[in-house]
């Protein structure tokens, strides 16, 4: 396939990032056809988000070194492998558990609902919201849900702090108040925030692989996949990434074993005086803060974007949510699987018998993660020219809208797998994009990073460690 076909999605994403349109000519595409097959153009989304992330990295490298923007190469094999990195992970040969038994589709009296109960606290809230004892399993849940309406289940479980979403078609989502709120915004927003700050002076990145984020300090307040993929990418590019979690909400070690490459991980209780003092000390020396909690969930700690920019002029703040920062669902929790169901993706990908389907990867998570990293890198380049503090705002629901309505092949939902790109099993060897690495956790088999540009790093400098075991200090 030529550059014209492969490059359209990247051109659109690069425009959303306010990049120089001429630079997309630096990107070349390669790799086997027909990967991540779906009715929707999933491979186009995956390829495009990785392409603009790599281009933003190359652009920042050039801004620091004063040379031309390095050439970017996007390989569909590397991209497709990385987009299911959590499935490829092995720890001493063990495959991590992915979805819990109560995270699935259920038939209701009037359609379908999907629940998310991978974390123990979400499982407990789901059962409590349904009026079921804590020891009940899938059979009892199925019997309970079969006699109830999907929308009623959604609201009842939500009011109990749990996660359940009624399945909708794209048309039903477009008419829903949250769908309307999402449609009022572009794919992503990248703007200055707060008072001015002088241009950021970044020294050249000398020696070794080109690491455009070298010397930058990133506070990582994200969880699960999308945010951690973004910060994993910034770590690949040389940033000192310190992930902070609350002691009462520990992350799944398996999830961190996939997304923790290149980072350190510490526990801090922001509700305690000592935890806040330690965090404030970290923030005073941070260059980037990435948040992945619900909108306004961190405001009580003084971590609203405007407050951060005021405390630390010149900061880049990148915030990610499931449903967007406004609308009736702006404050709700959500995950990739649930956003697929609400926005009509599951309906488009449904089986012949009408059972809702799923994308071949958690593509909203991974794609939004690469866009988030790209937005941070673009902000850093702009800062080096103009100064200022920057705010990037992204949401899984915005990426979902782009997949369903904005990308080539999206409107008719035929997808590129059915548009002349049949999957050629012989052309794709996933082992070429996997590596084995020793780590404090054991022997890891993992996907290699798909973000590649001339002179750039081939893999991370360090493997992931145990969640929450590093000191909350900068290197």
Short mmCIF file of N, CA, C and O in Angstrom, two decimals, residues 137-261:
data_model
loop_
_atom_site.label_atom_id
_atom_site.label_comp_id
_atom_site.label_asym_id
_atom_site.label_seq_id
_atom_site.Cartn_x
_atom_site.Cartn_y
_atom_site.Cartn_z
N UNK A 137 -21.37 -15.85 41.85
CA UNK A 137 -20.59 -15.93 40.62
C UNK A 137 -21.41 -15.63 39.39
O UNK A 137 -22.51 -15.06 39.46
N UNK A 138 -20.87 -16.05 38.24
CA UNK A 138 -21.45 -15.69 36.95
C UNK A 138 -22.88 -16.20 36.77
O UNK A 138 -23.73 -15.51 36.20
N UNK A 139 -23.17 -17.41 37.27
CA UNK A 139 -24.51 -17.97 37.04
C UNK A 139 -25.59 -17.12 37.71
O UNK A 139 -26.62 -16.81 37.13
N UNK A 140 -25.31 -16.73 38.97
CA UNK A 140 -26.29 -15.92 39.70
C UNK A 140 -26.43 -14.52 39.09
O UNK A 140 -27.53 -13.97 39.01
N UNK A 141 -25.30 -13.95 38.62
CA UNK A 141 -25.35 -12.63 37.99
C UNK A 141 -26.16 -12.69 36.70
O UNK A 141 -27.01 -11.83 36.43
N UNK A 142 -25.92 -13.75 35.90
CA UNK A 142 -26.66 -13.90 34.64
C UNK A 142 -28.17 -13.98 34.89
O UNK A 142 -28.97 -13.35 34.19
N UNK A 143 -28.55 -14.75 35.92
CA UNK A 143 -29.98 -14.91 36.23
C UNK A 143 -30.58 -13.58 36.68
O UNK A 143 -31.71 -13.23 36.30
N UNK A 144 -29.82 -12.82 37.47
CA UNK A 144 -30.30 -11.53 37.96
C UNK A 144 -30.48 -10.52 36.82
O UNK A 144 -31.48 -9.80 36.74
N UNK A 145 -29.50 -10.48 35.89
CA UNK A 145 -29.53 -9.47 34.83
C UNK A 145 -30.54 -9.79 33.74
O UNK A 145 -31.05 -8.89 33.08
N UNK A 146 -30.84 -11.06 33.55
CA UNK A 146 -31.72 -11.46 32.44
C UNK A 146 -33.11 -10.84 32.55
O UNK A 146 -33.78 -10.63 31.54
N UNK A 147 -33.54 -10.55 33.78
CA UNK A 147 -34.89 -10.02 33.95
C UNK A 147 -34.96 -8.51 34.09
O UNK A 147 -36.02 -7.97 34.36
N UNK A 148 -33.81 -7.83 33.88
CA UNK A 148 -33.79 -6.38 34.09
C UNK A 148 -33.39 -5.65 32.82
O UNK A 148 -32.76 -6.21 31.93
N UNK A 149 -33.75 -4.37 32.73
CA UNK A 149 -33.44 -3.57 31.56
C UNK A 149 -31.99 -3.07 31.65
O UNK A 149 -31.49 -2.71 32.72
N UNK A 150 -31.33 -3.02 30.49
CA UNK A 150 -29.90 -2.68 30.44
C UNK A 150 -29.62 -1.30 31.04
O UNK A 150 -28.70 -1.14 31.83
N UNK A 151 -30.45 -0.31 30.68
CA UNK A 151 -30.23 1.06 31.17
C UNK A 151 -30.40 1.14 32.69
O UNK A 151 -29.64 1.82 33.38
N UNK A 152 -31.37 0.41 33.20
CA UNK A 152 -31.62 0.40 34.65
C UNK A 152 -30.44 -0.26 35.37
O UNK A 152 -30.00 0.23 36.43
N UNK A 153 -29.92 -1.35 34.81
CA UNK A 153 -28.74 -2.02 35.40
C UNK A 153 -27.56 -1.04 35.44
O UNK A 153 -26.87 -0.91 36.45
N UNK A 154 -27.35 -0.37 34.32
CA UNK A 154 -26.23 0.59 34.20
C UNK A 154 -26.28 1.62 35.33
O UNK A 154 -25.28 1.88 36.01
N UNK A 155 -27.44 2.24 35.53
CA UNK A 155 -27.56 3.31 36.51
C UNK A 155 -27.51 2.78 37.95
O UNK A 155 -26.92 3.42 38.83
N UNK A 156 -28.11 1.61 38.18
CA UNK A 156 -28.10 1.03 39.53
C UNK A 156 -26.68 0.66 39.95
O UNK A 156 -26.25 0.95 41.07
N UNK A 157 -25.96 0.02 39.05
CA UNK A 157 -24.59 -0.39 39.35
C UNK A 157 -23.70 0.84 39.50
O UNK A 157 -22.86 0.92 40.40
N UNK A 158 -23.89 1.84 38.64
CA UNK A 158 -23.09 3.06 38.74
C UNK A 158 -23.30 3.74 40.08
O UNK A 158 -22.36 4.20 40.72
N UNK A 159 -24.57 3.82 40.54
CA UNK A 159 -24.84 4.50 41.80
C UNK A 159 -24.22 3.75 42.99
O UNK A 159 -23.99 4.34 44.04
N UNK A 160 -23.90 2.46 42.81
CA UNK A 160 -23.21 1.69 43.85
C UNK A 160 -21.69 1.77 43.70
O UNK A 160 -20.96 1.12 44.45
N UNK A 161 -21.22 2.56 42.72
CA UNK A 161 -19.77 2.70 42.52
C UNK A 161 -19.18 1.64 41.61
O UNK A 161 -17.97 1.55 41.47
N UNK A 162 -20.05 0.84 41.00
CA UNK A 162 -19.58 -0.22 40.11
C UNK A 162 -19.58 0.21 38.66
O UNK A 162 -19.88 1.38 38.34
N UNK A 163 -19.29 -0.74 37.77
CA UNK A 163 -19.14 -0.42 36.35
C UNK A 163 -19.96 -1.37 35.50
O UNK A 163 -19.70 -2.57 35.44
N UNK A 164 -20.98 -0.80 34.84
CA UNK A 164 -21.80 -1.54 33.88
C UNK A 164 -22.31 -0.53 32.86
O UNK A 164 -22.68 0.58 33.23
N UNK A 165 -22.30 -0.93 31.61
CA UNK A 165 -22.72 -0.01 30.55
C UNK A 165 -23.65 -0.74 29.59
O UNK A 165 -23.35 -1.86 29.15
N UNK A 166 -24.78 -0.11 29.27
CA UNK A 166 -25.73 -0.67 28.31
C UNK A 166 -25.16 -0.57 26.89
O UNK A 166 -24.57 0.44 26.53
N UNK A 167 -25.34 -1.62 26.11
CA UNK A 167 -24.86 -1.62 24.72
C UNK A 167 -25.77 -0.73 23.88
O UNK A 167 -26.99 -0.80 23.97
N UNK A 168 -25.13 0.11 23.05
CA UNK A 168 -25.86 1.01 22.16
C UNK A 168 -25.33 0.89 20.75
O UNK A 168 -24.18 0.49 20.54
N UNK A 169 -26.14 1.31 19.79
CA UNK A 169 -25.66 1.44 18.41
C UNK A 169 -24.97 2.80 18.28
O UNK A 169 -25.18 3.68 19.12
N UNK A 170 -24.19 3.02 17.21
CA UNK A 170 -23.60 4.34 17.01
C UNK A 170 -24.66 5.45 16.96
O UNK A 170 -24.43 6.56 17.46
N UNK A 171 -25.83 5.15 16.39
CA UNK A 171 -26.90 6.15 16.28
C UNK A 171 -27.47 6.48 17.67
O UNK A 171 -27.74 7.64 17.98
N UNK A 172 -27.63 5.45 18.50
CA UNK A 172 -28.14 5.68 19.85
C UNK A 172 -27.14 6.49 20.69
O UNK A 172 -27.54 7.35 21.47
N UNK A 173 -25.84 6.20 20.49
CA UNK A 173 -24.83 6.97 21.23
C UNK A 173 -24.81 8.42 20.75
O UNK A 173 -24.69 9.34 21.56
N UNK A 174 -24.96 8.64 19.45
CA UNK A 174 -24.95 10.01 18.91
C UNK A 174 -26.09 10.83 19.49
O UNK A 174 -25.96 12.05 19.65
N UNK A 175 -27.20 10.18 19.84
CA UNK A 175 -28.35 10.89 20.40
C UNK A 175 -28.27 11.01 21.92
O UNK A 175 -29.00 11.80 22.52
N UNK A 176 -27.40 10.22 22.56
CA UNK A 176 -27.25 10.24 24.02
C UNK A 176 -26.56 11.55 24.43
O UNK A 176 -25.72 12.08 23.71
N UNK A 177 -26.89 12.07 25.60
CA UNK A 177 -26.33 13.36 26.02
C UNK A 177 -24.80 13.33 26.09
O UNK A 177 -24.14 14.32 25.76
N UNK A 178 -24.23 12.18 26.51
CA UNK A 178 -22.76 12.12 26.55
C UNK A 178 -22.18 12.05 25.14
O UNK A 178 -21.14 12.64 24.86
N UNK A 179 -22.87 11.34 24.24
CA UNK A 179 -22.43 11.30 22.86
C UNK A 179 -22.44 12.68 22.22
O UNK A 179 -21.53 13.05 21.46
N UNK A 180 -23.45 13.46 22.55
CA UNK A 180 -23.55 14.84 22.05
C UNK A 180 -22.38 15.67 22.59
O UNK A 180 -21.74 16.45 21.86
N UNK A 181 -22.08 15.51 23.89
CA UNK A 181 -20.98 16.26 24.50
C UNK A 181 -19.65 15.90 23.84
O UNK A 181 -18.81 16.77 23.55
N UNK A 182 -19.45 14.62 23.57
CA UNK A 182 -18.21 14.15 22.94
C UNK A 182 -18.09 14.72 21.53
O UNK A 182 -17.02 15.16 21.10
N UNK A 183 -19.20 14.75 20.79
CA UNK A 183 -19.16 15.18 19.39
C UNK A 183 -18.86 16.68 19.26
O UNK A 183 -18.51 17.15 18.18
N UNK A 184 -18.97 17.41 20.37
CA UNK A 184 -18.71 18.86 20.33
C UNK A 184 -17.21 19.17 20.36
O UNK A 184 -16.83 20.32 20.22
N UNK A 185 -16.37 18.15 20.56
CA UNK A 185 -14.93 18.37 20.69
C UNK A 185 -14.16 17.65 19.60
O UNK A 185 -14.61 16.65 19.06
N UNK A 186 -12.94 18.14 19.31
CA UNK A 186 -12.08 17.43 18.36
C UNK A 186 -11.50 16.16 18.98
O UNK A 186 -11.74 15.86 20.16
N UNK A 187 -10.71 15.44 18.20
CA UNK A 187 -10.06 14.20 18.67
C UNK A 187 -9.28 14.45 19.95
O UNK A 187 -9.32 13.66 20.88
N UNK A 188 -8.54 15.55 20.00
CA UNK A 188 -7.79 15.91 21.20
C UNK A 188 -7.63 17.42 21.23
O UNK A 188 -7.79 18.09 20.21
N UNK A 189 -7.32 17.94 22.41
CA UNK A 189 -7.10 19.38 22.56
C UNK A 189 -5.71 19.61 23.11
O UNK A 189 -5.30 18.95 24.06
N UNK A 190 -4.99 20.53 22.50
CA UNK A 190 -3.65 20.89 22.95
C UNK A 190 -3.57 22.41 22.97
O UNK A 190 -3.58 23.06 21.92
N UNK A 191 -3.53 22.98 24.17
CA UNK A 191 -3.60 24.44 24.32
C UNK A 191 -2.66 24.91 25.43
O UNK A 191 -2.26 24.12 26.28
N UNK A 192 -2.38 26.21 25.42
CA UNK A 192 -1.64 26.78 26.55
C UNK A 192 -2.61 26.98 27.71
O UNK A 192 -3.81 27.11 27.51
N UNK A 193 -2.06 27.00 28.91
CA UNK A 193 -2.88 27.15 30.11
C UNK A 193 -2.13 28.03 31.10
O UNK A 193 -0.89 27.98 31.17
N UNK A 194 -2.87 28.84 31.86
CA UNK A 194 -2.24 29.65 32.90
C UNK A 194 -1.39 30.78 32.35
O UNK A 194 -1.45 31.13 31.16
N UNK A 195 -0.61 31.38 33.24
CA UNK A 195 0.24 32.52 32.86
C UNK A 195 1.42 32.05 32.02
O UNK A 195 1.71 30.86 31.94
N UNK A 196 2.09 32.99 31.38
CA UNK A 196 3.22 32.66 30.51
C UNK A 196 4.41 32.12 31.28
O UNK A 196 4.52 32.28 32.50
N UNK A 197 5.30 31.46 30.57
CA UNK A 197 6.57 31.00 31.12
C UNK A 197 7.59 31.14 30.00
O UNK A 197 7.24 31.06 28.82
N UNK A 198 8.86 31.39 30.33
CA UNK A 198 9.85 31.57 29.26
C UNK A 198 10.04 30.29 28.46
O UNK A 198 9.71 29.20 28.94
N UNK A 199 10.54 30.39 27.22
CA UNK A 199 10.80 29.19 26.44
C UNK A 199 11.70 28.22 27.21
O UNK A 199 12.60 28.63 27.93
N UNK A 200 11.41 26.94 27.04
CA UNK A 200 12.18 25.90 27.72
C UNK A 200 13.46 25.62 26.92
O UNK A 200 13.39 25.34 25.72
N UNK A 201 14.59 25.71 27.57
CA UNK A 201 15.85 25.41 26.89
C UNK A 201 16.25 23.98 27.18
O UNK A 201 16.47 23.62 28.34
N UNK A 202 16.30 23.17 26.14
CA UNK A 202 16.69 21.77 26.30
C UNK A 202 18.04 21.56 25.63
O UNK A 202 18.23 21.92 24.47
N UNK A 203 19.00 20.99 26.36
CA UNK A 203 20.32 20.76 25.75
C UNK A 203 20.24 19.71 24.65
O UNK A 203 19.30 18.91 24.62
N UNK A 204 21.21 19.69 23.72
CA UNK A 204 21.23 18.65 22.69
C UNK A 204 21.28 17.25 23.31
O UNK A 204 21.76 17.08 24.43
N UNK A 205 20.74 16.27 22.58
CA UNK A 205 20.77 14.88 23.08
C UNK A 205 21.97 14.18 22.45
O UNK A 205 21.90 13.67 21.34
N UNK A 206 23.08 14.20 23.17
CA UNK A 206 24.34 13.72 22.60
C UNK A 206 24.54 12.24 22.86
O UNK A 206 24.08 11.70 23.86
N UNK A 207 25.26 11.58 21.94
CA UNK A 207 25.72 10.20 22.13
C UNK A 207 24.59 9.18 22.17
O UNK A 207 23.44 9.51 22.39
N UNK A 208 24.93 7.91 21.94
CA UNK A 208 23.98 6.81 22.06
C UNK A 208 22.77 6.98 21.16
O UNK A 208 22.78 7.79 20.23
N UNK A 209 21.68 6.26 21.46
CA UNK A 209 20.46 6.46 20.68
C UNK A 209 19.89 7.86 20.95
O UNK A 209 20.10 8.42 22.02
N UNK A 210 19.19 8.39 19.97
CA UNK A 210 18.54 9.70 20.11
C UNK A 210 17.40 9.59 21.12
O UNK A 210 16.42 8.87 20.87
N UNK A 211 17.52 10.29 22.23
CA UNK A 211 16.48 10.24 23.27
C UNK A 211 15.90 11.64 23.45
O UNK A 211 16.39 12.43 24.26
N UNK A 212 14.87 11.99 22.69
CA UNK A 212 14.36 13.36 22.70
C UNK A 212 13.80 13.82 24.04
O UNK A 212 13.72 15.02 24.29
N UNK A 213 13.42 12.88 24.92
CA UNK A 213 12.87 13.27 26.22
C UNK A 213 13.91 13.17 27.34
O UNK A 213 13.56 13.26 28.52
N UNK A 214 15.19 12.99 26.98
CA UNK A 214 16.25 12.86 28.00
C UNK A 214 16.29 14.09 28.89
O UNK A 214 16.17 15.22 28.41
N UNK A 215 16.44 13.86 30.19
CA UNK A 215 16.55 14.96 31.14
C UNK A 215 15.21 15.50 31.62
O UNK A 215 15.17 16.36 32.50
N UNK A 216 14.11 15.02 31.06
CA UNK A 216 12.79 15.49 31.46
C UNK A 216 12.20 14.59 32.54
O UNK A 216 12.37 13.37 32.49
N UNK A 217 11.51 15.20 33.48
CA UNK A 217 10.94 14.46 34.60
C UNK A 217 9.42 14.41 34.46
O UNK A 217 8.77 15.44 34.37
N UNK A 218 8.89 13.20 34.49
CA UNK A 218 7.46 12.97 34.23
C UNK A 218 6.82 12.32 35.45
O UNK A 218 7.21 11.23 35.86
N UNK A 219 5.84 13.01 36.03
CA UNK A 219 5.03 12.41 37.10
C UNK A 219 3.86 11.68 36.44
O UNK A 219 3.06 12.27 35.71
N UNK A 220 3.77 10.39 36.71
CA UNK A 220 2.81 9.51 36.06
C UNK A 220 1.71 9.14 37.06
O UNK A 220 1.91 8.31 37.94
N UNK A 221 0.56 9.79 36.93
CA UNK A 221 -0.60 9.51 37.80
C UNK A 221 -1.67 8.84 36.96
O UNK A 221 -2.77 9.37 36.76
N UNK A 222 -1.34 7.68 36.41
CA UNK A 222 -2.26 6.98 35.52
C UNK A 222 -2.35 5.52 35.94
O UNK A 222 -1.52 5.02 36.70
N UNK A 223 -3.37 4.82 35.39
CA UNK A 223 -3.59 3.42 35.73
C UNK A 223 -4.03 2.63 34.50
O UNK A 223 -4.41 3.19 33.49
N UNK A 224 -3.99 1.34 34.62
CA UNK A 224 -4.49 0.35 33.65
C UNK A 224 -3.66 0.39 32.36
O UNK A 224 -2.50 0.00 32.40
N UNK A 225 -4.20 0.88 31.20
CA UNK A 225 -3.45 0.76 29.94
C UNK A 225 -3.13 2.09 29.28
O UNK A 225 -1.96 2.40 29.03
N UNK A 226 -4.13 2.92 28.98
CA UNK A 226 -3.90 4.08 28.11
C UNK A 226 -2.82 5.02 28.64
O UNK A 226 -1.83 5.31 27.96
N UNK A 227 -3.00 5.52 29.85
CA UNK A 227 -2.01 6.43 30.43
C UNK A 227 -0.65 5.77 30.59
O UNK A 227 0.37 6.35 30.21
N UNK A 228 -0.61 4.55 31.16
CA UNK A 228 0.68 3.87 31.28
C UNK A 228 1.39 3.59 29.95
O UNK A 228 2.61 3.59 29.90
N UNK A 229 0.63 3.37 28.86
CA UNK A 229 1.26 3.23 27.54
C UNK A 229 1.93 4.54 27.14
O UNK A 229 3.05 4.56 26.60
N UNK A 230 1.26 5.66 27.42
CA UNK A 230 1.84 6.97 27.10
C UNK A 230 3.14 7.19 27.86
O UNK A 230 4.16 7.59 27.28
N UNK A 231 3.12 6.92 29.16
CA UNK A 231 4.31 7.18 29.97
C UNK A 231 5.40 6.14 29.72
O UNK A 231 6.58 6.45 29.82
N UNK A 232 5.01 4.91 29.37
CA UNK A 232 5.99 3.90 28.94
C UNK A 232 6.73 4.39 27.70
O UNK A 232 7.94 4.17 27.56
N UNK A 233 6.02 5.07 26.80
CA UNK A 233 6.63 5.61 25.59
C UNK A 233 7.56 6.77 25.92
O UNK A 233 8.66 6.88 25.35
N UNK A 234 7.16 7.65 26.84
CA UNK A 234 8.04 8.75 27.24
C UNK A 234 9.30 8.21 27.92
O UNK A 234 10.40 8.76 27.74
N UNK A 235 9.17 7.11 28.66
CA UNK A 235 10.34 6.48 29.28
C UNK A 235 11.27 5.91 28.21
O UNK A 235 12.50 6.03 28.30
N UNK A 236 10.69 5.29 27.18
CA UNK A 236 11.49 4.79 26.05
C UNK A 236 12.34 5.91 25.47
O UNK A 236 13.51 5.70 25.11
N UNK A 237 11.77 7.11 25.41
CA UNK A 237 12.42 8.26 24.75
C UNK A 237 13.35 9.02 25.70
O UNK A 237 13.81 10.10 25.36
N UNK A 238 13.60 8.45 26.89
CA UNK A 238 14.63 9.01 27.77
C UNK A 238 14.16 9.75 29.00
O UNK A 238 14.97 10.17 29.81
N UNK A 239 12.84 9.92 29.16
CA UNK A 239 12.34 10.66 30.32
C UNK A 239 12.53 9.85 31.60
O UNK A 239 12.49 8.62 31.58
N UNK A 240 12.71 10.57 32.71
CA UNK A 240 12.69 9.95 34.04
C UNK A 240 11.22 9.92 34.46
O UNK A 240 10.66 10.94 34.84
N UNK A 241 10.59 8.74 34.34
CA UNK A 241 9.16 8.61 34.63
C UNK A 241 8.99 7.97 36.00
O UNK A 241 9.48 6.87 36.25
N UNK A 242 8.28 8.67 36.88
CA UNK A 242 8.00 8.16 38.21
C UNK A 242 6.49 8.02 38.36
O UNK A 242 5.75 9.00 38.33
N UNK A 243 6.06 6.77 38.48
CA UNK A 243 4.62 6.51 38.63
C UNK A 243 4.26 6.55 40.12
O UNK A 243 4.96 5.99 40.95
N UNK A 244 3.15 7.24 40.41
CA UNK A 244 2.69 7.38 41.78
C UNK A 244 1.31 6.73 41.91
O UNK A 244 0.40 7.05 41.15
N UNK A 245 1.16 5.81 42.85
CA UNK A 245 -0.13 5.20 43.15
C UNK A 245 -0.48 5.41 44.61
O UNK A 245 0.41 5.58 45.45
N UNK A 246 -1.78 5.37 44.91
CA UNK A 246 -2.24 5.46 46.30
C UNK A 246 -2.09 4.09 46.96
O UNK A 246 -2.39 3.07 46.34
N UNK A 247 -1.66 4.05 48.21
CA UNK A 247 -1.47 2.75 48.88
C UNK A 247 -2.76 1.93 48.96
O UNK A 247 -2.71 0.70 48.90
N UNK A 248 -3.91 2.60 49.01
CA UNK A 248 -5.17 1.84 49.16
C UNK A 248 -5.71 1.36 47.81
O UNK A 248 -6.71 0.65 47.76
N UNK A 249 -5.09 1.79 46.71
CA UNK A 249 -5.56 1.37 45.38
C UNK A 249 -4.40 0.78 44.59
O UNK A 249 -3.99 1.33 43.58
N UNK A 250 -3.86 -0.34 45.06
CA UNK A 250 -2.69 -0.88 44.36
C UNK A 250 -3.03 -1.32 42.94
O UNK A 250 -4.13 -1.80 42.69
N UNK A 251 -2.09 -1.12 42.03
CA UNK A 251 -2.28 -1.54 40.64
C UNK A 251 -2.03 -3.04 40.54
O UNK A 251 -1.31 -3.62 41.35
N UNK A 252 -2.66 -3.66 39.56
CA UNK A 252 -2.36 -5.06 39.26
C UNK A 252 -0.90 -5.17 38.83
O UNK A 252 -0.45 -4.46 37.93
N UNK A 253 -0.14 -6.07 39.47
CA UNK A 253 1.27 -6.24 39.10
C UNK A 253 1.40 -6.72 37.66
O UNK A 253 2.30 -6.30 36.94
N UNK A 254 0.47 -7.56 37.21
CA UNK A 254 0.53 -8.03 35.82
C UNK A 254 0.39 -6.87 34.85
O UNK A 254 1.10 -6.79 33.84
N UNK A 255 -0.53 -5.93 35.14
CA UNK A 255 -0.69 -4.77 34.27
C UNK A 255 0.59 -3.94 34.25
O UNK A 255 1.06 -3.49 33.19
N UNK A 256 1.19 -3.76 35.43
CA UNK A 256 2.41 -2.95 35.52
C UNK A 256 3.59 -3.66 34.85
O UNK A 256 4.49 -3.00 34.31
N UNK A 257 3.58 -4.98 34.85
CA UNK A 257 4.67 -5.72 34.21
C UNK A 257 4.67 -5.49 32.70
O UNK A 257 5.71 -5.61 32.05
N UNK A 258 3.52 -5.13 32.14
CA UNK A 258 3.43 -4.81 30.71
C UNK A 258 3.76 -3.35 30.44
O UNK A 258 4.46 -3.03 29.49
N UNK A 259 3.28 -2.45 31.29
CA UNK A 259 3.41 -1.02 30.98
C UNK A 259 4.48 -0.30 31.81
O UNK A 259 4.66 0.90 31.66
N UNK A 260 5.18 -1.02 32.67
CA UNK A 260 6.14 -0.37 33.57
C UNK A 260 7.56 -0.28 33.05
O UNK A 260 8.46 0.14 33.78
N UNK A 261 7.80 -0.67 31.80
CA UNK A 261 9.16 -0.62 31.24
C UNK A 261 9.71 0.80 31.30
O UNK A 261 9.03 1.76 30.95
#
